[in-house]
XYZ file of C-alpha atoms in Angstrom:
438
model
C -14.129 -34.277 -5.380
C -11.131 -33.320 -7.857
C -7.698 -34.075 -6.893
C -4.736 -31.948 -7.850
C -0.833 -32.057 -7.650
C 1.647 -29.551 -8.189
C 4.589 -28.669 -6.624
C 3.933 -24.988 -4.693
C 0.499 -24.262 -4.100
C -0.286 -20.596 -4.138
C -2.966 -19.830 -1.528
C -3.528 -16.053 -2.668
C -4.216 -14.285 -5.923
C -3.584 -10.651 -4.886
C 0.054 -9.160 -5.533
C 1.884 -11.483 -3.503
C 0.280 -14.723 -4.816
C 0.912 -12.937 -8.556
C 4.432 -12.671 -7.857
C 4.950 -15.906 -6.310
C 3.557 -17.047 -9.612
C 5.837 -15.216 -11.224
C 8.620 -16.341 -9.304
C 7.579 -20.683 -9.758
C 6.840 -19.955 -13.305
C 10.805 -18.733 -13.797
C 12.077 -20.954 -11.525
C 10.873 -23.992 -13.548
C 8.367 -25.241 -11.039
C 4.832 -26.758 -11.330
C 2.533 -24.032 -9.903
C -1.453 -24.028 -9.296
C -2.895 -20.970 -8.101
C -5.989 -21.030 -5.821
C -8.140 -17.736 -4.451
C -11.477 -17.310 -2.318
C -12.616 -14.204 -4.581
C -14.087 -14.750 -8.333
C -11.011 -13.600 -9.608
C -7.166 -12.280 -9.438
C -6.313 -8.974 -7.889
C -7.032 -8.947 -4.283
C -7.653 -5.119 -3.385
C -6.819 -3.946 -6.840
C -9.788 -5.149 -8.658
C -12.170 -2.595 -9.478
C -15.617 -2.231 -8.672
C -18.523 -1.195 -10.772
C -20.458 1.670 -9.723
C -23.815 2.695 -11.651
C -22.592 0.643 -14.170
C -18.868 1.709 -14.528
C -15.612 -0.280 -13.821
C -14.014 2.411 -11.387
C -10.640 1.367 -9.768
C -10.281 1.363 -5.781
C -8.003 4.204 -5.885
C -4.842 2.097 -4.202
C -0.714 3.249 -5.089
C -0.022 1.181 -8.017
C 3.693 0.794 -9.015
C 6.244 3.433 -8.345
C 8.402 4.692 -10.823
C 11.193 3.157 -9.076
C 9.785 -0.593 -8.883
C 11.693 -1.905 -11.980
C 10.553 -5.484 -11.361
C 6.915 -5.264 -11.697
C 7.111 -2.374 -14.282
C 9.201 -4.725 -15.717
C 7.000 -7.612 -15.596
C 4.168 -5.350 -16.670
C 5.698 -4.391 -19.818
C 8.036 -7.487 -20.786
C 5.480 -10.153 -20.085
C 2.228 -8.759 -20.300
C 2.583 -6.133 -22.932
C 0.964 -3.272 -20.786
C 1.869 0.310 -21.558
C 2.238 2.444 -17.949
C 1.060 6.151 -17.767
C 2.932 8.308 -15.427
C 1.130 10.272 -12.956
C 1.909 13.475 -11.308
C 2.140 13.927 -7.536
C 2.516 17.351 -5.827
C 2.045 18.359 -2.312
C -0.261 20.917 -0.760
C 3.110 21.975 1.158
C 5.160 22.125 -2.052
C 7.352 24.720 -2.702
C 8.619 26.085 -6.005
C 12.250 26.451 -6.828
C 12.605 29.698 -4.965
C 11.388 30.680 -1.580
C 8.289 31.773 -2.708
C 5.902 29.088 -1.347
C 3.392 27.517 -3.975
C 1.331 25.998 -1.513
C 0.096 26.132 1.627
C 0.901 23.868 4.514
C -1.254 24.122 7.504
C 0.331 21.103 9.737
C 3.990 22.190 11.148
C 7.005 21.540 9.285
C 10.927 22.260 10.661
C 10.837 25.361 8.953
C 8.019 26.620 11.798
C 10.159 25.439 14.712
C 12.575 26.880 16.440
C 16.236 26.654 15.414
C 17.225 24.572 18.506
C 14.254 22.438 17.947
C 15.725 21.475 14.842
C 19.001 21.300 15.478
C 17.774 18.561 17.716
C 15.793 16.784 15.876
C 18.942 16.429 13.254
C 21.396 15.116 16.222
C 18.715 12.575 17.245
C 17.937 11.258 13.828
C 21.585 10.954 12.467
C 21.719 8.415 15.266
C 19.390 5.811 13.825
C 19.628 3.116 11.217
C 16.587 1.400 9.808
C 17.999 -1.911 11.029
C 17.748 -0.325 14.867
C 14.254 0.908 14.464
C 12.778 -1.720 12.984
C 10.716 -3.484 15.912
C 10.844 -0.498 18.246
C 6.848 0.403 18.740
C 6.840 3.883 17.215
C 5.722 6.088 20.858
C 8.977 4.570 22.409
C 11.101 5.567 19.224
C 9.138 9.077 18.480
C 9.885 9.673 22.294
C 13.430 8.863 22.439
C 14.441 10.167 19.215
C 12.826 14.012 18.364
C 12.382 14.828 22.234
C 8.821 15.770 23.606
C 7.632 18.521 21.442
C 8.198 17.198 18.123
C 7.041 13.343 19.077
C 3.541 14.729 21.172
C 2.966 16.451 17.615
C 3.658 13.446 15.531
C 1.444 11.526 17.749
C -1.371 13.676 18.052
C -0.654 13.723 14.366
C -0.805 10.103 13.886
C -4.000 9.196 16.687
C -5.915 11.625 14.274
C -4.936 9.520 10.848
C -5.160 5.816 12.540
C -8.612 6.802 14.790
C -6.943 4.828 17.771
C -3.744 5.188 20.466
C -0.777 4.627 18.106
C 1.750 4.138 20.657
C 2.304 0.193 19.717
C 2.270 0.527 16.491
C 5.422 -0.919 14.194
C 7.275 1.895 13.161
C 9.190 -0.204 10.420
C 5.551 -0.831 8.510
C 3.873 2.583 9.048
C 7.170 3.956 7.762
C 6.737 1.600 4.576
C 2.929 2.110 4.290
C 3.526 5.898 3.912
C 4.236 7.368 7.612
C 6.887 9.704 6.097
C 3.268 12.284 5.366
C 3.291 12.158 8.830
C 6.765 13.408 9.963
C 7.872 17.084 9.710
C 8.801 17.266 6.432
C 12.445 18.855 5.569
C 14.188 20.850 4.800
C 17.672 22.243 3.001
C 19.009 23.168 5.842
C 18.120 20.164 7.699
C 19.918 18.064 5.060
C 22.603 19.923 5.100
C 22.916 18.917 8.925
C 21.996 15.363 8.505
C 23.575 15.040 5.375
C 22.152 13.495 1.587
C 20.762 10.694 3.614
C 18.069 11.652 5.988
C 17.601 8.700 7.539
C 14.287 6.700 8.461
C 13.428 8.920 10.949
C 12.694 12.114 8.912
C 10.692 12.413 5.488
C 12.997 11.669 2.330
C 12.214 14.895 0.392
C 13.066 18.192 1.086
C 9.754 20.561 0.172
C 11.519 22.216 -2.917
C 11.748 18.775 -4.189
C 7.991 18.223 -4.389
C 6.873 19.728 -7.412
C 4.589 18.989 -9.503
C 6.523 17.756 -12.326
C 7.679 14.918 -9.866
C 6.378 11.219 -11.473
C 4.566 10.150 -8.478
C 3.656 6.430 -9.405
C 2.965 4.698 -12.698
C -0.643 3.721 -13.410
C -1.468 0.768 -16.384
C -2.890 2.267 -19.359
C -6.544 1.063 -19.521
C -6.860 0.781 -16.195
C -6.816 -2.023 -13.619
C -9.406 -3.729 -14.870
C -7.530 -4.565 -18.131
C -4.269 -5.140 -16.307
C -5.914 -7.829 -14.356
C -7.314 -9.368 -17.274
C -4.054 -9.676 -18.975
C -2.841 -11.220 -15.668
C -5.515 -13.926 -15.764
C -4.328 -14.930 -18.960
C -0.807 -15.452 -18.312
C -0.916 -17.179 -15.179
C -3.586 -19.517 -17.307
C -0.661 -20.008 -19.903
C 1.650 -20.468 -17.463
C 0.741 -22.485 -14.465
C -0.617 -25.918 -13.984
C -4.110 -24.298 -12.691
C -6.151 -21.202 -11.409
C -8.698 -21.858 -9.143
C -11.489 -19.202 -8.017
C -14.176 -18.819 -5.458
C -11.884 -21.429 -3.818
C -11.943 -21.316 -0.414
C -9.563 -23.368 1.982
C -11.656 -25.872 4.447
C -8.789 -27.714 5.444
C -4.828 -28.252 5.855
C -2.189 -30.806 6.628
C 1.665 -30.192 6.953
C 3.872 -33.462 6.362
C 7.376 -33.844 6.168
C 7.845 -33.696 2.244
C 4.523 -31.545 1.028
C 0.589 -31.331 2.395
C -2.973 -31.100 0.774
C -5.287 -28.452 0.768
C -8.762 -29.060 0.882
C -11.639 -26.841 -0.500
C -15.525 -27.582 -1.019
C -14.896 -29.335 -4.426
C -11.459 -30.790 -4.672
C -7.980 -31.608 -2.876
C -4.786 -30.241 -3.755
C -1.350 -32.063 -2.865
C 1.597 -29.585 -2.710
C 5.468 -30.149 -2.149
C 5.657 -26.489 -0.802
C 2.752 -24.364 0.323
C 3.512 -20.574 -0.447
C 1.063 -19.061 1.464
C 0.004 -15.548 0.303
C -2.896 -14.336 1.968
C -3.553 -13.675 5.396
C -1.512 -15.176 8.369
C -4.011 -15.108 10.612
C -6.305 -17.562 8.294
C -3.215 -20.101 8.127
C -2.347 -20.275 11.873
C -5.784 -21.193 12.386
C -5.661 -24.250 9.705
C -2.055 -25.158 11.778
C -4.052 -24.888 15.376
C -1.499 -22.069 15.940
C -2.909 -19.229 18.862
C -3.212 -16.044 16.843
C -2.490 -12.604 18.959
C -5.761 -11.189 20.442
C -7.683 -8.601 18.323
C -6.112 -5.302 19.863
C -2.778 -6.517 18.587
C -3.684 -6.722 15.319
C -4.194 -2.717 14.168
C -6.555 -1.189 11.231
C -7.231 2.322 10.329
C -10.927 3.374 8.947
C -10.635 4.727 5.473
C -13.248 5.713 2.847
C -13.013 6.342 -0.801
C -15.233 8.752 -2.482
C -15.842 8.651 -6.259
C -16.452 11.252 -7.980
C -17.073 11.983 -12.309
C -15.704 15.100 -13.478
C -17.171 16.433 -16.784
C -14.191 18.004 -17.555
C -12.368 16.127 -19.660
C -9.037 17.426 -19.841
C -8.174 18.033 -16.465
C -4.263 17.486 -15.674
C -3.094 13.890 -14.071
C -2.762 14.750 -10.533
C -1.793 13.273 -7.093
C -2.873 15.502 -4.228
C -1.948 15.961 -0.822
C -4.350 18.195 1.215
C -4.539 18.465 5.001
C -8.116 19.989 5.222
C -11.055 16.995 5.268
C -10.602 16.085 9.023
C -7.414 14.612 8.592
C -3.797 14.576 7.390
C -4.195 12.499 4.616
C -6.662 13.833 2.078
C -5.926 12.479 -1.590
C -7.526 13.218 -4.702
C -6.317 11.750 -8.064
C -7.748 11.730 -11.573
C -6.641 8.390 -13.445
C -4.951 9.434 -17.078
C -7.405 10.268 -19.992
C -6.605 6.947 -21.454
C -8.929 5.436 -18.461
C -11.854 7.714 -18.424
C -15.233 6.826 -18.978
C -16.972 6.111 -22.029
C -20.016 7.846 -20.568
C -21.105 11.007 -21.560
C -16.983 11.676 -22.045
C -16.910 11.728 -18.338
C -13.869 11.104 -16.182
C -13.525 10.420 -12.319
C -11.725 11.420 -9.247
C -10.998 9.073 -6.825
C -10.251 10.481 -3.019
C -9.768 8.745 -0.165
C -9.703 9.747 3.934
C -9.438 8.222 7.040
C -11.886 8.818 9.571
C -14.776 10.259 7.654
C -18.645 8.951 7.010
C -20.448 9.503 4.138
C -22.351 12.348 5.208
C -24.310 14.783 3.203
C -22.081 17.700 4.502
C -18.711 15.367 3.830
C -20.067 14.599 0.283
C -20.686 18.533 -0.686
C -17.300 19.715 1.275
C -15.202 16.582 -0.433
C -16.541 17.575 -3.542
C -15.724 21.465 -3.162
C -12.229 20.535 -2.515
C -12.313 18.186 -5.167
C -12.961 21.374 -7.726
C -10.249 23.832 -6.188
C -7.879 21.128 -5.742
C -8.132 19.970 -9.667
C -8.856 23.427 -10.837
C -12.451 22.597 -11.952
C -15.609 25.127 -12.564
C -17.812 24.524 -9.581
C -20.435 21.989 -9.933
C -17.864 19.927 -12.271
C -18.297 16.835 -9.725
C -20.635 14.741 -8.958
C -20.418 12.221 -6.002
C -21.576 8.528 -7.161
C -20.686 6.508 -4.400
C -18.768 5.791 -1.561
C -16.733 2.626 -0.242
C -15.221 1.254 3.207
C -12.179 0.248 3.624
C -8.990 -0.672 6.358
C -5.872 -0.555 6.391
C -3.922 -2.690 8.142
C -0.852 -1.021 10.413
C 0.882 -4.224 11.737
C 1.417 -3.356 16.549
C 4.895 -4.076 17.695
C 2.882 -7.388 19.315
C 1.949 -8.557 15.916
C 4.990 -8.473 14.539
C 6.499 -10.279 17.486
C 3.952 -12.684 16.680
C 4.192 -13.410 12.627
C 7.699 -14.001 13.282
C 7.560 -16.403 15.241
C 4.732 -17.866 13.069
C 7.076 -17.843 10.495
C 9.803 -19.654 12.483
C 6.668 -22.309 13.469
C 6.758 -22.788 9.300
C 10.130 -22.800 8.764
C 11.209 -25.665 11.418
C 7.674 -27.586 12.468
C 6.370 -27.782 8.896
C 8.993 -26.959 5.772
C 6.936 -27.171 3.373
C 5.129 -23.511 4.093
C 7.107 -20.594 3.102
C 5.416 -17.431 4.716
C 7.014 -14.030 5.347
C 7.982 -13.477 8.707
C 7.325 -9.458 8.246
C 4.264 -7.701 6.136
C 5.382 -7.145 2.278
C 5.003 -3.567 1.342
C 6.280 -1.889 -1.532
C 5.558 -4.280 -4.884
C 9.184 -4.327 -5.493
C 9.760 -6.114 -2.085
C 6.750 -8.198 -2.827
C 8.240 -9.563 -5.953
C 11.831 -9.731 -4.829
C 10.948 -11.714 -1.592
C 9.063 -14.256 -2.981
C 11.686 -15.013 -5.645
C 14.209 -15.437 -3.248
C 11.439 -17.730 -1.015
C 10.750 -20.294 -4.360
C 14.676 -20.442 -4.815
C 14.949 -21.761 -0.938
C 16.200 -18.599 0.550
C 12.941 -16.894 2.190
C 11.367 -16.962 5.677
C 14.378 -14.428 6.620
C 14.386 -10.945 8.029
C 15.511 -9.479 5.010
């Protein structure tokens, strides 16, 4: 068995345990960086499918995350590709509508409904919602008409009751496709500020034109090699296929063991799953119900049209709210037969014969395609993870477990999302300052 030193050991080599790198490597301190998978990435590495790399489709980097477009750029020399987002609700400049919306919006309600709505929402910070389950808020703060719709809304995206889940994280993880989306008039009654209660975009705002996130050029695949390579020229150690057998807290540090070697740590930044580290700690994790997850699939698709537009779509037709269809910029496509691909993804739905042909028929209107432009190549499962009020309750108090029974772990007390608070958290954690609220 090998034996290793360092001074934080990473347990995690997705975003989080990137940026904690990140965050050591600046802050002068002797990192190693360990990971059960063959590799760095966590649910952004791609997957080959007959043959072809094909990314999993996830949000990479919004255009307003300036410190990991930052870090993309200044320290690992990759070049970002815009990509275009438009809604199937989205209106043009003028009233003439440019798409259609067939889930409700304010403009469908009635003028008191609204009016309501606005009153109740102008009364709520983010700070006051943030571990109120999301029925109870819904409930208390549009009134019974507008919160039953949400909620039937919402049982139909997460396949289960929603009623406990954290409205703080759905909120982060994209629950704003969810709410009635706004309008002018309704921000002329709340005011520029909407509030975390309504959606933050009126519909004459979503145009097409509108950058919806930033996407590596070359794809993930080469953006997680160049990662590789500087936390290799960076950090004491990367270790793959590494998975954790053991744990022991002391007062000044701990070792982790694996199959094949030991690894002594002054501080254990722990940036995987919370679940996995109470267990090494003999801590009672919440029972399953507490801990949420939604069904998705992602559908790949290759397109042999070549010079289709970059586009992020929003459609409300394939059994659920949340359709979405992009292509990935030219830069990515395949080298085969000059194909490119189409990633969508929805909740709720099997790969079916009938899902396949009606995915793919939406695929061509959607991206303006000739029919018979697609075809399907495979399929793949996925969950996401929508933290309950219960579970939230409990990874705080995990966190406080960390914090005062064994120092040497820094964990965050509330789910990262948004790569921006990812990165920013876990600086603040290797400078002393995590395991907060904030």
């Amino acid at each position: 068995m090998t034996n290793y030193s360092c001074e934080d050991l990473i347990v995690g080599g997705g975003m989080q345990g990137i940026m904690a790198a990140r965050a050591g490597v600046r802050a002068g301190r002797d990192c190693i960086l360990i990971d059960k998978a063959d590799g760095v990435g966590g649910i952004l590495r791609p997957r080959m499918i007959d043959g072809v790399s094909v990314d999993p489709g996830c949000h990479i980097w919004g255009a307003q995350e300036t410190l990991n477009l930052n870090f993309m750029e200044d320290d690992l020399g990759i070049a970002l590709e815009p990509v275009l987002g438009h809604c199937e609700a989205s209106l043009t400049l003028g009233d003439s509508i440019a798409r259609h919306l067939s889930t409700p919006t304010f403009e469908s309600l009635p003028e008191h409904v609204r009016m309501e709505a606005a009153d109740r929402a102008r009364m709520h910070s983010a700070d006051e919602i943030a571990g109120v389950p999301m029925g109870e808020l819904w409930s208390a703060a549009f009134g019974a008409e507008i919160s039953g719709m949400l909620m039937q809304m919402a049982t139909r995206l997460y396949g289960r009751d929603p009623h406990d889940l954290a409205l703080c994280a759905a909120t982060q993880m994209g629950m704003s496709r969810l709410k009635l989306h706004t309008c002018d008039e309704l921000r002329n009654m709340v005011g520029e500020s909407l509030g975390p209660l309504l959606c933050s975009h009126p519909l004459d705002t979503k145009r097409e034109a509108v950058t919806k996130f930033m996407y590596p050029r070359g794809g993930l695949g080469q953006f997680l090699e160049r990662v590789a390579s500087w936390l290799s020229g960076h950090v004491q150690a990367v270790h793959t296929n590494c998975n954790v057998r053991g744990l022991e807290i002391h007062a000044d540090g701990g070792v982790v063991r694996t199959p094949d070697a030991e690894f002594r740590f002054e501080r254990l930044l722990w940036c995987c799953n919370p679940l996995a580290l109470a267990g090494h700690l003999g801590i009672e994790t919440p029972v399953k119900a507490a801990v949420a997850g939604s069904p998705w699939r992602s559908f790949f698709y290759t397109c042999s049209q070549t010079d289709i537009a970059v586009e992020y779509t929003h459609d409300f037709r394939i059994a659920s709210p949340m359709f979405r269809s992009w292509s990935p910029p030219a830069c990515m496509s395949t080298q085969i037969d000059r194909r490119r691909w189409v990633i969508v993804e929805c909740p709720g739905v099997g790969e079916t014969d009938e899902t396949v042909a009606q995915v793919g028929r939406e695929i061509e209107r959607l991206h303006r395609v000739p029919e018979g432009s697609c075809k399907f190549i495979a399929s793949q499962a996925q969950v996401r993870f929508y933290p309950t009020c219960t579970y939230m309750s409990w990874l705080r108090d995990l966190s406080d477990s960390c914090e005062t029974l064994a120092r040497p772990v820094a964990l965050p007390p509330v789910p990262l999302y948004g790569k921006d608070v990812i990165a920013q958290w876990w600086s603040d954690a290797v400078v002393g300052i995590g395991n907060s609220d904030d």
